[in-house]
Amino acid sequence: MRKLITLLLSTLLLISCDNKSEKEIFINDLLSQMTLDEKIGQMNQYNGFWDATGPMPEGEYQKSRYRDLKNGLVGSMLNVTGVDNVRALQKIAVEETRLGIPLIFAFDVIHGYQTISPIPLAESSSWDLEAIEKSARVAAIEASAAGLNWTFAPMVDISRDARWGRVMEGAGEDPFLGSLIAKARVKGFQGNDLSDYNTIAACAKHFTSYGFAEAGRDYNTADTNEYTLFNTILPPFKAAVDAGVSTFMNSFNTVDEIPATGSSFLQRDILKGEWGFDGFVVSDWGSIGEMIPHGYARDGAHAAEIAANAGSDMDMESSLYIRKLDELVTSGKVDISIVDDAVKRILGVKYDLGLFDDPYKYCNKDREKNVLGSKENQEAVLDIAKKSIVLLKNDDALLPLKKKNQTIALIGQLANDKNSAIGNWRGRGASNSAVSVLEGLNSYKENKVIYTKGVDLYYGETNFFTRVDVNYNDRSGFNRARSVAKSSDVVVMVLGEEGYQTGEGRSRTNLLLPGLQQELLEEIYNVNKNVVLVLVNGRPLNISWADENIPAIVEAWQLGSQAGNAIAQVLYGDYNPSGKLTMSFPRNVGQVPIYYNYKNTGRPSKSQKVVTASAYSDVENSPIYPFGYGLSYTSFNYSDLTLSSEEMNNKQSIIASVTLTNSGKYKGKEVVQLYIRDLHGSLSRPLKELKGFEMLELEPGESKKVDFTIDNSLLKYYTVNKKWESELGDFYVYIGGNSDVDSFKKFELIN
Ligand code: GLC
């Protein structure tokens, strides 16, 4: 009833005011009714604190939070899922508090809610923006059916360091591709209308530089210069703003010595100022309070003061706003206008979601029952899973496997593991719910598959908060594995990482196959050379030995619910692999950080023999597999690279063309990639930068001309003048199937 009066009031006001939107009138009107405590309540986010449909809260901690909820001092809940739980808490907020302001319910729907899609690093390897958007759409349909209206995704952190466990959540090392993927994922989650019942607010995170954690150690200092910040780290965040993302999340780390949560430069100057972002910023879990151990805040009150003034609008789980902000406002350390701005932003997202019109719109039991885990959703995640697989090596066309009269030895604990493929950040994906590789291969009936574990990678159950218990000394399964391999036509070895060996808090100092897997791989190769290595992992690994010895290598990542079916369809050639790496694979961890768009240095190395050049004495500079790399069961040939002109000014454009030919015997897809090198600028420029790509599917023998339009927008970068501009001079244009392409054509940007 209360809201009805409010709405009527605002409608009446609308008639009287001409230039304020209905939303603005509604929010201003509501704000004018709120006490300071109620305003601060909207800036307060609590983690789900009891099973709302079960026993009431126990212990003082739970009871105090329940009281806050009943007193309208909570604006959002995270990790409360399921229609019953959401409805129960929403009912308290809407029907038992003075103003009845609905809660917004958030959850980490990173790669699926119940039907789990490939980890985002895998999805990025598909380079299929439509499929990536579709995957986020499916996740939003399921999450919204479970009562949720906000996801803490997409994670858009660029990273060049596979030691950092959270590379599994991102889109790899390149800002151009990362920006397009950020946009696709925001659109997938938010749809065309945020007020629809099956769209949810997205959240670009972690703002910023989290992927540049020093030494790849999670939560560590991130020191980058302003130019790397603007040219490499910020573009995907800006793309998310341009795509209309509703929220941002700041990050745990310092950026140039200041915790991101307390950075007014990032949150106010850039995000809300220069970019005009009108949504709200939520802190990462406890990051406001963490400014004390950072050595940046004296105490909780000081941390709250810094964060609020710096533009961190909502406090996730440090409880410092709810405990300290009222005194800070009354003492003048935080102006009420700061609070009002934060609250208006938060109310604005709730308004956009339609929560004021119908706070229970996400609470439909029938929809929850019918939507979660549907066949349609399983088919969607199978599609993107197949497209995410990258073929790294296929000597003597060992793949695709013959479909009959073969004895296949399937070896590795991960081959019969229905859990690891779901990866970290698995939403409400049920344990052991993925299709295993064994199940996928067994769906092909005309071969004989003999499975043996060979070795335990890990023991026992795993979860978000525990270290995986890795086996380093039990080789008891080796003999059986050797004999099965010896008596088989081909061996498929599924090795890699347990699902919780990557993700948050999973940094590693080496990138080798964990445990005894490498030893097993070498033992098996000694008894049967026909080995197909299938990697199930969440980061680039050091597979140097495999690259030198194993004839076929498939990077299958952690592919989610349909992993086993996707892998089987690729191994049998029912899907010709089309994925391309979005992170470079290092020869060893000593090369890390390693990435394709590196600077040439003043002493570029052509040979390791030259001591006084930028090289290592023990390995070459190049990665095993570069950014953009991926093979197919067919082969592609590039020819006739041409430019429509050898010069242009900043108002003109040039067409760069190449002819692509399928020179093999299978129909296949190829991601044709355009790279540009700016030979010299007011800053030292990268050797190559991705500036375009196009996916083509060609029949055997078919050729097609591919055109890219190069205009001034592709030549701009954040220059020494601290603005986005192009600079006159020479540019090289490369077009190929990965970033390691050599042939180029030159043009000049002239006045
Ligand atoms: C975590 C993560 C963040 C996540 C949040 C809520 O610590 O850093 O990505 O969204 O807490 O779970």
Coordinates of N, CA and C in Angstrom, one line a residue, residues 433-589:
S433 N 28.3 -33.5 -10.9 CA 27.1 -33.4 -11.9 C 27.6 -33.3 -13.3
A434 N 28.9 -33.2 -13.6 CA 29.4 -33.0 -14.9 C 29.4 -34.4 -15.6
V435 N 29.2 -34.4 -17.0 CA 29.4 -35.6 -17.8 C 31.0 -35.8 -17.8
S436 N 31.4 -37.0 -17.4 CA 32.9 -37.2 -17.4 C 33.3 -37.6 -18.8
V437 N 34.6 -37.6 -19.0 CA 35.2 -38.0 -20.3 C 34.9 -39.5 -20.5
L438 N 35.0 -40.3 -19.5 CA 34.6 -41.7 -19.6 C 33.2 -41.8 -20.1
E439 N 32.3 -41.1 -19.5 CA 30.9 -41.2 -20.0 C 30.7 -40.7 -21.4
G440 N 31.5 -39.6 -21.7 CA 31.4 -39.1 -23.1 C 31.9 -40.1 -24.1
L441 N 33.1 -40.7 -23.8 CA 33.6 -41.7 -24.8 C 32.7 -42.9 -24.9
N442 N 32.1 -43.3 -23.7 CA 31.3 -44.5 -23.7 C 30.0 -44.3 -24.5
S443 N 29.7 -43.0 -24.8 CA 28.5 -42.8 -25.6 C 28.7 -43.2 -27.1
Y444 N 30.0 -43.4 -27.4 CA 30.3 -44.0 -28.7 C 30.5 -45.5 -28.6
K445 N 29.6 -46.3 -29.2 CA 29.5 -47.7 -28.8 C 30.4 -48.6 -29.5
E446 N 31.1 -48.2 -30.6 CA 31.8 -49.2 -31.5 C 33.3 -49.3 -31.2
N447 N 33.7 -48.7 -30.1 CA 35.1 -48.9 -29.7 C 35.1 -49.5 -28.3
K448 N 36.2 -50.1 -27.9 CA 36.3 -50.6 -26.5 C 37.1 -49.6 -25.7
V449 N 36.6 -49.1 -24.6 CA 37.3 -48.1 -23.8 C 37.6 -48.8 -22.5
I450 N 38.9 -48.9 -22.2 CA 39.3 -49.4 -20.9 C 39.9 -48.3 -20.0
Y451 N 39.2 -48.0 -18.9 CA 39.6 -46.9 -18.1 C 40.4 -47.4 -16.9
T452 N 41.5 -46.7 -16.6 CA 42.2 -47.0 -15.3 C 42.7 -45.6 -14.9
K453 N 42.7 -45.4 -13.6 CA 43.1 -44.1 -13.0 C 44.5 -43.8 -13.2
G454 N 45.4 -44.8 -13.1 CA 46.8 -44.6 -13.3 C 47.4 -44.0 -12.0
V455 N 46.9 -42.9 -11.6 CA 47.4 -42.3 -10.4 C 46.4 -41.3 -9.8
D456 N 46.3 -41.2 -8.5 CA 45.5 -40.2 -7.9 C 46.1 -38.8 -8.1
L457 N 45.4 -37.9 -8.7 CA 45.9 -36.5 -8.6 C 45.6 -36.0 -7.2
Y458 N 44.5 -36.3 -6.7 CA 44.1 -35.7 -5.4 C 43.3 -36.7 -4.6
Y459 N 43.1 -36.5 -3.4 CA 42.3 -37.3 -2.5 C 41.1 -36.6 -2.0
G460 N 40.0 -37.3 -1.7 CA 38.9 -36.7 -0.9 C 38.1 -35.7 -1.6
E461 N 37.2 -35.1 -0.8 CA 36.3 -34.0 -1.2 C 37.1 -32.7 -1.3
T462 N 36.7 -31.8 -2.2 CA 37.3 -30.5 -2.2 C 36.2 -29.4 -2.2
N463 N 36.6 -28.2 -1.7 CA 35.6 -27.1 -1.8 C 36.4 -25.8 -1.8
F464 N 35.6 -24.7 -1.8 CA 36.1 -23.4 -2.0 C 37.2 -23.0 -1.0
F465 N 37.0 -23.5 0.3 CA 37.8 -23.0 1.4 C 38.9 -24.0 1.8
T466 N 39.1 -25.1 1.0 CA 40.2 -26.0 1.5 C 41.2 -26.2 0.4
R467 N 42.4 -26.4 0.8 CA 43.5 -26.8 -0.2 C 43.2 -28.2 -0.7
V468 N 43.5 -28.4 -1.9 CA 43.3 -29.8 -2.5 C 44.4 -30.7 -2.0
D469 N 44.1 -31.9 -1.6 CA 45.1 -32.8 -1.0 C 45.7 -33.6 -2.2
V470 N 46.9 -33.2 -2.6 CA 47.5 -33.8 -3.8 C 48.3 -35.0 -3.5
N471 N 48.3 -36.0 -4.3 CA 49.1 -37.2 -4.1 C 50.5 -37.0 -4.7
Y472 N 51.5 -37.1 -3.9 CA 52.9 -37.0 -4.4 C 53.7 -38.3 -4.2
N473 N 53.1 -39.4 -3.7 CA 54.0 -40.5 -3.5 C 53.3 -41.9 -3.8
D474 N 52.1 -42.0 -4.1 CA 51.4 -43.3 -4.3 C 51.4 -43.6 -5.8
R475 N 52.3 -44.5 -6.2 CA 52.4 -44.9 -7.7 C 51.8 -46.2 -7.9
S476 N 51.0 -46.7 -7.0 CA 50.5 -48.1 -7.1 C 49.7 -48.4 -8.3
G477 N 49.1 -47.4 -9.0 CA 48.3 -47.6 -10.2 C 49.1 -47.6 -11.5
F478 N 50.4 -47.4 -11.4 CA 51.2 -47.2 -12.6 C 51.2 -48.5 -13.4
N479 N 51.5 -49.6 -12.7 CA 51.6 -50.9 -13.4 C 50.4 -51.2 -14.3
R480 N 49.2 -51.1 -13.6 CA 48.0 -51.4 -14.3 C 47.8 -50.5 -15.5
A481 N 48.2 -49.2 -15.3 CA 48.0 -48.2 -16.4 C 49.0 -48.6 -17.6
R482 N 50.2 -49.0 -17.2 CA 51.2 -49.4 -18.3 C 50.6 -50.6 -19.1
S483 N 50.1 -51.5 -18.4 CA 49.6 -52.8 -19.1 C 48.4 -52.5 -20.0
V484 N 47.5 -51.6 -19.4 CA 46.3 -51.3 -20.3 C 46.8 -50.5 -21.5
A485 N 47.7 -49.6 -21.3 CA 48.2 -48.7 -22.4 C 48.9 -49.6 -23.5
K486 N 49.7 -50.6 -23.0 CA 50.4 -51.4 -23.9 C 49.5 -52.2 -24.8
S487 N 48.4 -52.6 -24.3 CA 47.5 -53.5 -25.1 C 46.4 -52.7 -25.8
S488 N 46.6 -51.4 -25.9 CA 45.6 -50.6 -26.6 C 46.1 -50.0 -27.9
D489 N 45.2 -49.6 -28.8 CA 45.5 -49.0 -30.0 C 45.9 -47.5 -29.8
V490 N 45.2 -46.9 -28.9 CA 45.5 -45.5 -28.6 C 45.2 -45.2 -27.2
V491 N 46.0 -44.3 -26.6 CA 45.8 -43.9 -25.2 C 45.3 -42.5 -25.1
V492 N 44.2 -42.3 -24.4 CA 43.7 -40.9 -24.1 C 44.0 -40.7 -22.7
M493 N 44.9 -39.7 -22.4 CA 45.3 -39.4 -21.0 C 44.6 -38.1 -20.6
V494 N 43.9 -38.1 -19.6 CA 43.2 -36.8 -19.1 C 43.9 -36.4 -17.9
L495 N 44.7 -35.3 -18.0 CA 45.5 -34.8 -16.9 C 45.2 -33.3 -16.7
G496 N 45.6 -32.8 -15.6 CA 45.4 -31.3 -15.4 C 45.3 -30.9 -14.0
E497 N 44.2 -30.2 -13.7 CA 44.1 -29.6 -12.3 C 42.7 -30.0 -11.8
E498 N 42.6 -30.3 -10.5 CA 41.4 -30.5 -9.8 C 40.6 -29.2 -9.8
G499 N 39.3 -29.3 -9.8 CA 38.5 -28.1 -10.0 C 38.8 -26.9 -9.1
Y500 N 39.2 -27.2 -7.8 CA 39.6 -26.2 -6.9 C 41.1 -25.9 -6.8
Q501 N 41.8 -26.3 -7.8 CA 43.2 -25.9 -7.9 C 43.4 -24.7 -8.6
T502 N 42.4 -24.1 -9.2 CA 42.5 -22.8 -9.8 C 41.3 -21.9 -9.2
G503 N 41.4 -20.6 -9.4 CA 40.3 -19.8 -8.8 C 41.0 -18.9 -7.7
E504 N 40.1 -18.3 -6.9 CA 40.6 -17.4 -5.9 C 41.5 -18.1 -4.9
G505 N 42.6 -17.5 -4.5 CA 43.5 -18.0 -3.5 C 44.2 -19.2 -4.0
R506 N 44.3 -19.5 -5.3 CA 45.0 -20.7 -5.8 C 46.2 -20.2 -6.6
S507 N 47.0 -19.4 -6.1 CA 48.3 -19.1 -6.8 C 49.3 -20.2 -6.7
R508 N 50.1 -20.4 -7.7 CA 51.1 -21.4 -7.7 C 52.5 -20.9 -8.1
T509 N 53.5 -21.5 -7.6 CA 54.9 -21.0 -8.0 C 55.4 -21.9 -9.2
N510 N 54.7 -23.0 -9.5 CA 55.2 -23.6 -10.7 C 53.9 -24.0 -11.5
L511 N 54.1 -24.3 -12.8 CA 52.9 -24.5 -13.7 C 53.0 -25.9 -14.3
L512 N 53.7 -26.8 -13.6 CA 53.8 -28.2 -14.1 C 52.4 -28.9 -13.8
L513 N 52.2 -30.0 -14.4 CA 51.1 -30.8 -14.1 C 51.2 -31.2 -12.6
P514 N 50.2 -31.0 -11.8 CA 50.4 -31.2 -10.3 C 50.5 -32.7 -10.0
G515 N 51.2 -33.0 -8.9 CA 51.3 -34.3 -8.4 C 52.2 -35.2 -9.3
L516 N 51.7 -36.4 -9.5 CA 52.5 -37.4 -10.2 C 52.1 -37.6 -11.6
Q517 N 51.3 -36.7 -12.1 CA 50.7 -36.8 -13.5 C 51.8 -36.8 -14.6
Q518 N 52.8 -36.0 -14.4 CA 53.8 -35.9 -15.5 C 54.6 -37.2 -15.5
E519 N 54.9 -37.7 -14.3 CA 55.6 -39.0 -14.3 C 54.8 -40.1 -15.0
L520 N 53.5 -40.1 -14.7 CA 52.6 -41.1 -15.3 C 52.6 -41.0 -16.8
L521 N 52.5 -39.7 -17.3 CA 52.5 -39.4 -18.7 C 53.7 -40.0 -19.4
E522 N 54.9 -39.8 -18.8 CA 56.1 -40.3 -19.4 C 56.2 -41.8 -19.4
E523 N 55.7 -42.4 -18.3 CA 55.7 -43.9 -18.2 C 54.8 -44.5 -19.3
I524 N 53.6 -43.9 -19.5 CA 52.7 -44.4 -20.5 C 53.3 -44.2 -21.9
Y525 N 53.9 -43.1 -22.1 CA 54.4 -42.8 -23.5 C 55.5 -43.8 -23.8
N526 N 56.2 -44.3 -22.8 CA 57.3 -45.3 -23.0 C 56.7 -46.6 -23.5
V527 N 55.4 -46.9 -23.2 CA 54.9 -48.2 -23.6 C 53.9 -48.1 -24.8
N528 N 53.5 -46.8 -25.1 CA 52.6 -46.7 -26.3 C 52.8 -45.2 -26.7
K529 N 53.3 -45.1 -28.0 CA 53.5 -43.7 -28.5 C 52.2 -43.0 -28.9
N530 N 51.2 -43.8 -29.1 CA 49.9 -43.1 -29.6 C 49.2 -42.5 -28.5
V531 N 49.7 -41.4 -28.0 CA 49.0 -40.8 -26.8 C 48.4 -39.5 -27.2
V532 N 47.1 -39.4 -26.8 CA 46.4 -38.1 -26.9 C 46.3 -37.5 -25.5
L533 N 46.9 -36.4 -25.3 CA 46.8 -35.7 -24.0 C 45.7 -34.7 -24.0
V534 N 44.7 -35.0 -23.1 CA 43.6 -34.0 -22.9 C 43.8 -33.3 -21.6
L535 N 43.9 -32.0 -21.7 CA 44.2 -31.2 -20.5 C 42.8 -30.7 -19.9
V536 N 42.6 -30.9 -18.6 CA 41.4 -30.4 -17.9 C 42.0 -29.5 -16.8
N537 N 42.0 -28.2 -17.1 CA 42.8 -27.3 -16.2 C 42.2 -25.9 -16.3
G538 N 42.6 -25.0 -15.4 CA 42.0 -23.6 -15.4 C 43.0 -22.5 -15.6
R539 N 44.2 -22.9 -16.2 CA 45.2 -21.9 -16.4 C 46.2 -22.4 -17.4
P540 N 47.0 -21.6 -18.1 CA 48.1 -22.2 -19.0 C 49.1 -23.0 -18.1
L541 N 49.5 -24.1 -18.6 CA 50.4 -25.0 -17.8 C 51.7 -25.1 -18.6
N542 N 52.7 -25.5 -17.9 CA 54.0 -25.8 -18.5 C 54.0 -27.2 -19.0
I543 N 53.7 -27.4 -20.3 CA 53.6 -28.7 -20.9 C 54.7 -28.9 -21.9
S544 N 55.9 -28.3 -21.6 CA 57.0 -28.4 -22.5 C 57.4 -29.8 -22.9
W545 N 57.4 -30.7 -21.9 CA 57.8 -32.1 -22.2 C 56.7 -32.7 -23.2
A546 N 55.5 -32.5 -22.9 CA 54.4 -33.0 -23.7 C 54.5 -32.5 -25.1
D547 N 54.8 -31.2 -25.2 CA 54.9 -30.6 -26.5 C 56.0 -31.2 -27.4
E548 N 57.1 -31.6 -26.7 CA 58.2 -32.2 -27.4 C 57.9 -33.7 -27.8
N549 N 57.1 -34.3 -27.0 CA 57.0 -35.8 -27.1 C 55.6 -36.3 -27.5
I550 N 54.6 -35.8 -27.0 CA 53.2 -36.3 -27.2 C 52.6 -35.9 -28.5
P551 N 52.2 -36.8 -29.3 CA 51.7 -36.5 -30.7 C 50.5 -35.6 -30.7
A552 N 49.6 -35.8 -29.8 CA 48.3 -35.0 -29.9 C 48.0 -34.4 -28.5
I553 N 47.7 -33.1 -28.5 CA 47.4 -32.4 -27.3 C 46.2 -31.5 -27.4
V554 N 45.2 -31.7 -26.6 CA 43.9 -31.0 -26.6 C 43.8 -30.2 -25.3
E555 N 43.6 -28.9 -25.4 CA 43.4 -28.1 -24.3 C 41.9 -28.0 -24.1
A556 N 41.4 -28.7 -23.1 CA 39.9 -28.8 -22.9 C 39.4 -28.0 -21.7
W557 N 40.4 -27.4 -21.0 CA 40.0 -26.6 -19.8 C 39.0 -27.3 -18.9
Q558 N 38.3 -26.5 -18.1 CA 37.2 -27.0 -17.2 C 35.9 -26.6 -17.9
L559 N 35.3 -27.5 -18.5 CA 34.2 -27.2 -19.5 C 32.8 -27.2 -18.9
G560 N 32.7 -27.5 -17.6 CA 31.3 -27.4 -17.1 C 30.5 -28.7 -17.2
S561 N 29.2 -28.6 -17.1 CA 28.3 -29.7 -17.0 C 28.4 -30.7 -18.2
Q562 N 28.7 -30.3 -19.4 CA 28.7 -31.1 -20.5 C 30.2 -31.4 -21.0
A563 N 31.1 -31.3 -20.1 CA 32.5 -31.5 -20.4 C 32.8 -32.8 -21.2
G564 N 32.4 -33.9 -20.7 CA 32.7 -35.2 -21.3 C 32.1 -35.4 -22.7
N565 N 30.9 -34.9 -22.9 CA 30.3 -35.0 -24.2 C 31.1 -34.1 -25.2
A566 N 31.4 -32.9 -24.8 CA 32.1 -31.9 -25.7 C 33.5 -32.5 -26.1
I567 N 34.2 -33.1 -25.1 CA 35.5 -33.6 -25.4 C 35.4 -34.8 -26.3
A568 N 34.4 -35.7 -26.0 CA 34.3 -36.9 -26.9 C 33.9 -36.5 -28.3
Q569 N 33.1 -35.5 -28.5 CA 32.7 -35.1 -29.8 C 33.9 -34.5 -30.6
V570 N 34.7 -33.8 -29.9 CA 35.9 -33.3 -30.5 C 36.9 -34.4 -30.8
L571 N 37.2 -35.3 -29.9 CA 38.1 -36.4 -30.1 C 37.7 -37.3 -31.3
Y572 N 36.4 -37.4 -31.4 CA 35.9 -38.3 -32.6 C 35.6 -37.5 -33.8
G573 N 35.9 -36.1 -33.8 CA 35.7 -35.3 -35.0 C 34.3 -34.9 -35.3
D574 N 33.4 -35.2 -34.4 CA 32.0 -34.7 -34.7 C 31.9 -33.2 -34.5
Y575 N 32.9 -32.7 -33.8 CA 33.1 -31.2 -33.8 C 34.6 -31.0 -34.1
N576 N 34.8 -30.3 -35.2 CA 36.2 -30.0 -35.6 C 36.7 -28.8 -34.7
P577 N 37.7 -29.0 -33.8 CA 38.1 -27.9 -32.9 C 38.4 -26.6 -33.6
S578 N 37.9 -25.5 -32.9 CA 38.1 -24.2 -33.5 C 38.6 -23.2 -32.5
G579 N 38.9 -23.6 -31.3 CA 39.3 -22.7 -30.3 C 40.7 -22.1 -30.5
K580 N 40.9 -20.9 -29.9 CA 42.2 -20.2 -30.1 C 42.6 -19.7 -28.7
L581 N 43.8 -19.9 -28.3 CA 44.2 -19.5 -26.9 C 44.1 -18.0 -26.7
T582 N 43.7 -17.6 -25.5 CA 43.7 -16.2 -25.2 C 44.7 -15.8 -24.1
M583 N 45.5 -16.8 -23.7 CA 46.6 -16.6 -22.9 C 47.8 -17.4 -23.4
S584 N 49.0 -16.8 -23.4 CA 50.2 -17.5 -23.9 C 50.6 -18.6 -22.9
F585 N 51.0 -19.7 -23.5 CA 51.5 -20.9 -22.7 C 53.0 -20.8 -22.5
P586 N 53.5 -20.6 -21.3 CA 55.0 -20.4 -21.1 C 55.7 -21.7 -21.3
R587 N 57.0 -21.6 -21.6 CA 57.8 -22.8 -21.6 C 58.1 -23.2 -20.2
N588 N 58.3 -22.3 -19.3 CA 58.3 -22.6 -17.9 C 58.0 -21.3 -17.1
V589 N 57.8 -21.5 -15.8 CA 57.3 -20.4 -15.0 C 58.2 -19.2 -15.0

